[in-house]
Coordinates of C-alpha atoms in Angstrom, one line a residue:
X1 CA -22.2 21.9 7.1
X2 CA -23.2 18.4 8.0
X3 CA -26.8 17.7 7.6
X4 CA -29.1 16.2 10.5
X5 CA -29.1 17.7 14.1
X6 CA -25.7 17.9 15.8
X7 CA -25.6 18.6 19.4
X8 CA -22.0 18.0 20.0
X9 CA -18.5 17.8 18.1
X10 CA -15.6 15.6 17.8
X11 CA -13.7 16.5 20.9
X12 CA -17.0 15.6 23.3
X13 CA -16.3 12.1 22.0
X14 CA -12.4 12.1 21.7
X15 CA -9.5 12.9 23.1
X16 CA -7.2 14.9 20.6
X17 CA -3.8 13.1 21.2
X18 CA -0.6 15.2 20.6
X19 CA 1.9 13.0 22.5
X20 CA 5.4 13.0 20.3
X21 CA 8.3 11.4 21.0
X22 CA 11.6 12.6 19.8
X23 CA 13.8 9.4 20.3
X24 CA 12.9 5.9 21.3
X25 CA 14.5 3.1 23.4
X26 CA 13.7 0.2 21.6
X27 CA 12.6 -0.6 18.2
X28 CA 9.1 0.7 16.8
X29 CA 7.1 0.7 13.7
X30 CA 7.2 3.7 12.2
X31 CA 4.5 4.9 9.7
X32 CA 4.8 7.7 6.9
X33 CA 1.6 9.4 5.2
X34 CA 1.6 7.2 2.4
X35 CA 0.8 4.2 4.7
X36 CA -2.8 5.7 5.5
X37 CA -3.5 6.0 1.8
X38 CA -4.9 2.3 1.7
X39 CA -7.0 3.1 5.0
X40 CA -5.1 0.2 6.6
X41 CA -1.7 0.8 8.7
X42 CA -0.6 -2.8 7.7
X43 CA 3.4 -2.0 6.5
X44 CA 5.3 0.8 7.9
X45 CA 9.3 0.4 8.7
X46 CA 10.9 -1.4 11.8
X47 CA 13.1 1.4 12.9
X48 CA 15.7 1.4 15.7
X49 CA 15.8 5.2 16.0
X50 CA 14.5 8.3 14.7
X51 CA 15.9 11.5 13.1
X52 CA 12.8 13.8 13.7
X53 CA 9.8 13.9 15.8
X54 CA 7.2 11.1 15.7
X55 CA 3.5 11.1 17.2
X56 CA 2.7 8.2 19.3
X57 CA -0.4 6.4 18.9
X58 CA -1.9 3.1 20.6
X59 CA -4.4 0.3 19.3
X60 CA -7.8 1.5 18.4
X61 CA -6.8 5.4 17.6
X62 CA -8.0 7.0 14.6
X63 CA -5.5 8.7 12.7
X64 CA -6.1 11.3 9.8
X65 CA -3.3 13.5 7.7
X66 CA -4.0 16.9 7.9
X67 CA -1.4 17.3 4.7
X68 CA -1.9 17.1 0.9
X69 CA -4.9 18.0 -1.1
X70 CA -6.7 14.5 -1.5
X71 CA -6.8 14.1 2.5
X72 CA -7.5 10.1 2.1
X73 CA -4.4 9.1 4.4
X74 CA -6.5 7.7 7.5
X75 CA -7.1 4.7 9.1
X76 CA -7.5 2.8 12.6
X77 CA -4.2 1.5 14.8
X78 CA -4.2 -2.0 14.5
X79 CA -2.6 -4.4 17.3
X80 CA 1.2 -5.1 16.9
X81 CA 3.8 -6.5 18.5
X82 CA 6.1 -3.4 18.8
X83 CA 5.3 0.3 19.5
X84 CA 4.0 2.3 16.8
X85 CA 4.7 5.9 16.1
X86 CA 3.7 8.1 13.1
X87 CA 4.4 11.3 11.1
X88 CA 3.6 14.4 13.0
X89 CA 1.4 15.4 9.8
X90 CA -1.4 12.9 11.5
X91 CA -4.1 13.9 14.0
X92 CA -4.9 11.3 16.5
X93 CA -7.9 10.8 18.3
X94 CA -8.6 8.2 21.0
X95 CA -11.9 7.4 22.1
X96 CA -13.4 8.9 25.5
X97 CA -16.7 7.6 25.5
X98 CA -18.5 4.4 24.6
X99 CA -21.4 6.5 22.5
X100 CA -19.2 7.0 19.4
X101 CA -16.3 4.9 18.5
X102 CA -13.4 5.5 16.6
X103 CA -14.4 3.4 13.7
X104 CA -17.6 5.6 13.3
X105 CA -15.3 8.8 13.3
X106 CA -13.4 6.9 10.7
X107 CA -16.5 6.4 8.5
X108 CA -17.5 10.1 8.9
X109 CA -14.3 11.1 7.9
X110 CA -14.6 9.2 4.7
X111 CA -17.8 10.8 3.6
X112 CA -17.3 13.3 0.8
X113 CA -19.1 16.0 3.0
X114 CA -16.1 15.8 5.4
X115 CA -13.4 15.4 2.7
X116 CA -15.1 18.9 1.3
X117 CA -15.1 20.5 4.5
X118 CA -11.2 19.7 5.1
X119 CA -10.3 20.2 1.7
X120 CA -11.8 23.8 1.8
X121 CA -10.0 24.7 5.1
X122 CA -6.8 23.9 3.9
X123 CA -4.1 27.0 4.1
X124 CA -0.9 27.2 2.6
X125 CA 0.4 26.5 -1.1
X126 CA 3.4 24.2 -1.6
X127 CA 2.3 21.7 1.3
X128 CA -1.4 22.7 2.3
X129 CA -2.7 21.6 5.6
X130 CA -6.0 22.2 7.2
X131 CA -6.5 23.8 10.8
X132 CA -6.8 21.1 13.5
X133 CA -9.8 22.9 14.9
X134 CA -11.5 22.2 11.7
X135 CA -11.5 18.6 12.7
X136 CA -11.9 18.8 16.4
X137 CA -14.9 21.3 16.4
X138 CA -16.6 19.2 13.2
X139 CA -19.9 18.4 14.3
X140 CA -21.0 14.8 15.0
X141 CA -24.5 14.3 13.7
X142 CA -26.7 12.7 16.9
X143 CA -28.0 9.8 14.8
X144 CA -24.7 8.2 14.6
X145 CA -25.1 6.7 18.1
X146 CA -27.7 4.9 17.2
X147 CA -25.8 3.1 14.1
X148 CA -22.4 3.0 16.0
X149 CA -22.4 -0.8 17.0
X150 CA -23.0 -1.8 13.3
X151 CA -20.3 0.4 12.0
X152 CA -18.1 -1.1 14.9
X153 CA -18.8 -4.5 13.6
X154 CA -18.5 -3.7 10.0
X155 CA -15.2 -2.2 10.5
X156 CA -13.5 -4.8 12.4
X157 CA -14.8 -7.3 10.1
X158 CA -13.0 -5.1 7.6
X159 CA -9.8 -5.5 9.6
X160 CA -10.0 -9.2 10.1
X161 CA -10.5 -9.9 6.5
X162 CA -7.8 -7.5 5.3
X163 CA -5.4 -9.2 7.8
X164 CA -6.5 -12.5 6.4
X165 CA -6.0 -11.5 3.0
X166 CA -2.3 -10.5 4.3
X167 CA -1.8 -14.0 5.8
X168 CA -2.8 -15.6 2.2
X169 CA -0.3 -13.6 0.1
X170 CA 2.4 -14.5 2.7
X171 CA 1.6 -18.1 2.1
X172 CA 2.3 -17.6 -1.7
X173 CA 5.9 -16.5 -0.5
X174 CA 6.5 -19.1 1.2
X175 CA 5.4 -21.6 -1.7
X176 CA 7.9 -19.9 -4.0
X177 CA 10.7 -19.8 -1.6
X178 CA 10.2 -23.2 -0.6
X179 CA 9.9 -24.3 -4.2
X180 CA 13.4 -22.8 -4.9
X181 CA 15.0 -23.8 -1.5
X182 CA 15.3 -20.6 0.0
X183 CA 12.8 -21.2 2.7
X184 CA 15.1 -19.8 5.6
X185 CA 17.6 -17.6 3.7
X186 CA 19.0 -14.5 5.1
X187 CA 21.2 -12.1 3.5
X188 CA 24.5 -12.0 4.9
X189 CA 26.4 -8.5 4.6
X190 CA 30.1 -9.2 4.3
X191 CA 32.3 -5.9 5.5
X192 CA 35.2 -7.4 3.0
X193 CA 35.5 -9.5 0.2
X194 CA 37.9 -9.5 -3.1
X195 CA 37.0 -9.1 -6.6
X196 CA 39.4 -8.7 -9.6
X197 CA 39.5 -5.8 -11.6
X198 CA 38.3 -7.8 -14.8
X199 CA 34.8 -8.2 -12.7
X200 CA 34.4 -4.2 -12.4
X201 CA 35.5 -4.1 -16.0
X202 CA 32.9 -6.3 -17.0
X203 CA 30.1 -5.2 -14.8
X204 CA 31.3 -1.5 -15.5
X205 CA 30.5 -0.6 -11.9
X206 CA 32.8 0.4 -9.1
X207 CA 30.4 0.7 -6.1
X208 CA 31.4 -1.9 -3.5
X209 CA 27.8 -3.1 -2.8
X210 CA 27.1 -4.3 -6.2
X211 CA 29.7 -6.9 -5.6
X212 CA 28.5 -7.8 -2.2
X213 CA 28.5 -12.1 -2.1
X214 CA 25.0 -12.3 -1.0
X215 CA 23.6 -11.5 -4.3
X216 CA 26.0 -14.1 -5.9
X217 CA 24.3 -16.6 -3.5
X218 CA 20.9 -15.5 -4.4
X219 CA 21.4 -16.0 -8.4
X220 CA 23.5 -19.1 -7.7
X221 CA 20.2 -20.8 -5.8
X222 CA 17.8 -19.6 -8.8
X223 CA 20.5 -21.0 -11.2
X224 CA 20.2 -24.2 -9.5
X225 CA 16.6 -24.5 -9.6
X226 CA 15.8 -27.7 -11.1
X227 CA 13.1 -26.1 -13.3
X228 CA 15.6 -23.8 -15.1
X229 CA 15.6 -20.1 -15.1
X230 CA 16.4 -17.1 -17.6
X231 CA 16.7 -13.4 -17.3
X232 CA 13.9 -10.7 -17.6
X233 CA 15.4 -9.5 -20.8
X234 CA 14.9 -13.2 -22.4
X235 CA 11.6 -14.4 -20.7
X236 CA 9.6 -10.9 -20.0
X237 CA 8.3 -8.7 -22.3
X238 CA 9.1 -4.8 -21.5
X239 CA 6.5 -2.1 -22.6
X240 CA 8.0 1.3 -24.0
X241 CA 7.6 4.6 -21.8
X242 CA 6.9 6.7 -24.3
X243 CA 3.1 6.7 -24.8
X244 CA 1.5 10.0 -25.6
X245 CA -1.7 10.8 -23.7
X246 CA -4.6 12.3 -25.6
X247 CA -5.2 15.5 -24.3
X248 CA -8.9 15.5 -24.2
X249 CA -9.2 11.9 -23.2
X250 CA -9.4 10.7 -19.6
X251 CA -7.1 8.2 -18.2
X252 CA -6.3 6.6 -15.0
X253 CA -2.9 7.5 -13.5
X254 CA -1.1 4.9 -11.1
X255 CA 1.8 6.2 -8.7
X256 CA 4.0 4.6 -6.7
X257 CA 1.8 5.4 -3.4
X258 CA -1.2 3.8 -5.2
X259 CA 0.5 0.1 -4.6
X260 CA -0.3 -1.7 -1.6
X261 CA 2.0 -4.3 0.2
X262 CA -0.2 -7.3 -1.3
X263 CA 0.8 -6.2 -4.5
X264 CA -2.5 -4.5 -5.8
X265 CA -3.3 -0.9 -7.2
X266 CA -5.5 0.9 -4.6
X267 CA -6.9 3.8 -6.0
X268 CA -5.4 6.3 -8.8
X269 CA -5.9 9.8 -10.2
X270 CA -8.2 10.5 -12.7
X271 CA -7.7 12.9 -15.1
X272 CA -7.8 14.2 -18.4
X273 CA -4.5 13.5 -20.7
X274 CA -3.7 17.5 -20.6
X275 CA -3.4 17.4 -17.3
X276 CA -1.4 14.4 -16.4
X277 CA 2.2 15.0 -15.3
X278 CA 5.0 14.3 -17.6
X279 CA 5.9 11.1 -16.1
X280 CA 2.5 9.6 -17.1
X281 CA 4.1 7.8 -20.1
X282 CA 3.5 3.8 -19.7
X283 CA 0.7 2.4 -21.0
X284 CA -0.8 -0.4 -18.5
X285 CA -3.1 -3.5 -19.6
X286 CA -4.8 -6.4 -17.6
X287 CA -2.4 -9.1 -16.3
X288 CA 0.4 -6.4 -17.0
X289 CA 2.9 -6.4 -13.7
X290 CA 4.4 -2.8 -12.8
X291 CA 7.9 -2.7 -11.3
X292 CA 9.2 0.3 -9.0
X293 CA 12.7 1.4 -10.1
X294 CA 13.4 3.7 -7.3
X295 CA 15.2 2.2 -4.7
X296 CA 13.7 3.7 -1.5
X297 CA 10.4 2.0 -3.2
X298 CA 11.3 -1.4 -4.7
X299 CA 8.5 -3.2 -2.8
X300 CA 6.2 -0.9 -4.5
X301 CA 5.0 -4.0 -7.0
X302 CA 1.3 -4.7 -8.5
X303 CA -0.4 -6.8 -10.7
X304 CA -2.9 -4.8 -12.8
X305 CA -6.3 -6.0 -12.6
X306 CA -9.5 -5.5 -14.9
X307 CA -10.6 -2.4 -14.0
X308 CA -7.0 -0.8 -14.9
X309 CA -7.6 -2.8 -18.3
X310 CA -8.7 0.5 -20.6
X311 CA -7.2 3.8 -20.4
X312 CA -4.8 3.5 -17.7
X313 CA -1.0 4.8 -17.7
X314 CA 1.7 4.4 -14.6
X315 CA 4.4 6.5 -14.0
X316 CA 8.1 6.1 -15.8
X317 CA 9.2 5.5 -12.3
X318 CA 7.7 1.6 -13.1
X319 CA 9.1 -1.2 -15.4
X320 CA 6.1 -3.0 -17.0
X321 CA 6.2 -6.4 -18.3
X322 CA 4.3 -9.4 -19.1
X323 CA 5.0 -13.0 -20.0
X324 CA 3.8 -16.0 -21.7
X325 CA 6.1 -18.2 -19.6
X326 CA 5.5 -17.2 -16.4
X327 CA 1.8 -16.3 -15.0
X328 CA 1.8 -12.6 -13.6
X329 CA 0.8 -13.8 -10.0
X330 CA 4.0 -15.9 -9.9
X331 CA 5.9 -12.9 -11.2
X332 CA 4.5 -10.4 -8.6
X333 CA 5.3 -13.1 -6.5
X334 CA 8.8 -13.7 -7.3
X335 CA 9.6 -9.9 -7.9
X336 CA 8.3 -8.9 -4.3
X337 CA 10.5 -11.9 -2.6
X338 CA 14.0 -11.5 -1.0
X339 CA 15.2 -13.2 -4.3
X340 CA 13.7 -10.7 -6.4
X341 CA 13.9 -7.5 -4.2
X342 CA 17.7 -8.2 -3.8
X343 CA 18.3 -8.3 -7.6
X344 CA 16.3 -5.2 -8.0
X345 CA 18.5 -3.4 -5.0
X346 CA 21.6 -4.7 -6.7
X347 CA 20.8 -3.1 -9.8
X348 CA 20.2 0.5 -8.5
X349 CA 22.8 3.3 -9.3
X350 CA 22.9 7.2 -9.3
X351 CA 23.3 10.0 -6.8
X352 CA 20.6 12.3 -6.7
X353 CA 17.8 9.5 -7.7
X354 CA 18.8 5.9 -7.1
X355 CA 16.9 3.8 -9.6
X356 CA 17.4 0.6 -11.5
X357 CA 18.1 1.1 -15.2
X358 CA 16.3 -0.9 -17.8
X359 CA 19.6 -2.3 -18.8
X360 CA 20.2 -3.7 -15.5
X361 CA 16.4 -4.7 -14.8
X362 CA 16.9 -7.0 -18.2
X363 CA 19.7 -9.1 -16.2
X364 CA 17.7 -10.1 -13.2
X365 CA 17.6 -13.6 -13.0
X366 CA 14.3 -15.6 -12.7
X367 CA 13.3 -19.0 -12.1
X368 CA 10.7 -20.8 -14.6
X369 CA 8.5 -22.3 -12.1
X370 CA 6.6 -25.3 -12.8
X371 CA 3.3 -25.0 -14.3
X372 CA 2.0 -26.6 -11.1
X373 CA 3.6 -24.3 -9.0
X374 CA 2.3 -21.5 -11.1
X375 CA -1.4 -22.6 -10.5
X376 CA -1.0 -22.6 -7.0
X377 CA 0.5 -19.6 -6.5
X378 CA -2.3 -18.0 -8.8
X379 CA -5.2 -19.5 -6.9
X380 CA -3.7 -18.0 -3.8
X381 CA -3.1 -14.7 -4.9
X382 CA -6.9 -14.3 -6.7
X383 CA -8.1 -15.3 -3.0
X384 CA -5.9 -12.8 -1.3
X385 CA -6.9 -10.3 -3.7
X386 CA -10.6 -11.4 -3.4
X387 CA -10.5 -10.7 0.3
X388 CA -8.8 -7.5 -0.1
X389 CA -11.8 -6.4 -1.9
X390 CA -14.1 -7.4 0.4
X391 CA -12.2 -5.5 3.2
X392 CA -12.7 -2.2 1.0
X393 CA -16.3 -3.1 0.3
X394 CA -16.9 -3.4 4.0
X395 CA -15.0 0.1 4.7
X396 CA -16.9 1.8 1.8
X397 CA -20.3 0.3 3.3
X398 CA -19.6 1.9 6.7
X399 CA -19.0 5.1 5.0
X400 CA -22.4 4.8 3.1
X401 CA -24.2 3.7 6.4
X402 CA -23.2 7.0 7.9
X403 CA -24.8 9.1 4.7
X404 CA -27.8 7.0 5.1
X405 CA -28.3 7.9 8.8
X406 CA -27.7 11.6 8.1
X407 CA -29.9 11.6 4.8
X408 CA -32.6 9.6 5.9
X409 CA -32.5 7.7 9.6
X410 CA -30.6 5.5 11.6
X411 CA -33.1 2.3 11.3
X412 CA -32.3 2.3 7.4
X413 CA -28.8 2.8 7.7
X414 CA -28.3 -0.3 10.2
X415 CA -30.5 -2.5 7.9
X416 CA -28.7 -1.5 4.7
X417 CA -25.4 -2.0 6.3
X418 CA -26.2 -5.2 8.1
X419 CA -27.0 -6.4 5.0
X420 CA -23.9 -5.5 3.4
X421 CA -22.1 -7.1 6.2
X422 CA -23.7 -10.5 6.2
X423 CA -23.0 -10.4 2.3
X424 CA -19.2 -9.9 2.7
X425 CA -19.5 -12.7 5.8
X426 CA -21.1 -15.1 3.0
X427 CA -18.3 -14.1 0.3
X428 CA -15.5 -15.3 2.5
X429 CA -16.8 -18.5 4.0

């Protein structure tokens, strides 16, 4: 049980919202469970229809997944221009009093104690879940009402800093596309077009989408870049996918779900080599760029930072590259741009698992961006990553403040958290 006096439970402070929709009448942003892994609902997919029921949530609601063993999928719903809908595996909590905010419930649920309670309360084998009542009836320590204003301040700042990080990353996309003359370019899918049989023979493909003129437009724009161009196979070094982990050694293992919208690795699985899945065969190092090969996850591209520079592996579902010609920040931004993603999509093939093979990946055309622009992009990416780090620190600080309030007292928790918030503010000024 949670330490500290607890006279009330979660349902004394929050409505457990169970509203669902089975259809939508206008576009909405839809989030699945993996969108909660980063603790910020920042991406999602804009949909005009849904095939299954979805939970309805609104700005300020706290959501937490009841599915999967790590139970770390959670976050606060942010303000968006469209309606927001979520997987039905999320539990939705809406604030009913001013005593405890959604932010404090968020921080409480991140603590090791609550995570252990939820993990031990799971049932089922293939898709373990916890019973809803484990959270609705969870005791809320009385001391948390005293630190709630400080928790709100820290977490709201974390959301603002994260949004600023996203905005700065998007600036790098603008810099790159402007350099390539693709600022306002949009793909135009054509219902019909003509290709010669010799084109099919040369490409060894017969699927119509592969020959869409929109792909030629992108490639032609890159080939017309004044700074020159090349292909992945010539400009980049591709790492092998045959590393054999030492069974007794501990590794950090990176999967698709660990990749953020901004191109960072956020969290990983830590395990000994003997306990890693068979697909953990790609060794990564600082400044490598990992690129998803799976069609449904082509946006999952990230740059490896210092914290993953040793004893780190990624799934064979990634292509791992580096270069002496193009810095990793520019490579990251290009591959995540429309010019990179479209080429990745074009190269995908298969039936059960559609993916881009290494041979097709090597054919992707890259611009040799000027050193001046590469330096500019590098600076912006570094700034974006630094802000992202600060936002994560503020979330962790809020979590720690809850623990201090429970273990020591409210005054110590407020003092510690306000110091962390002020340090973060100074760092981003």
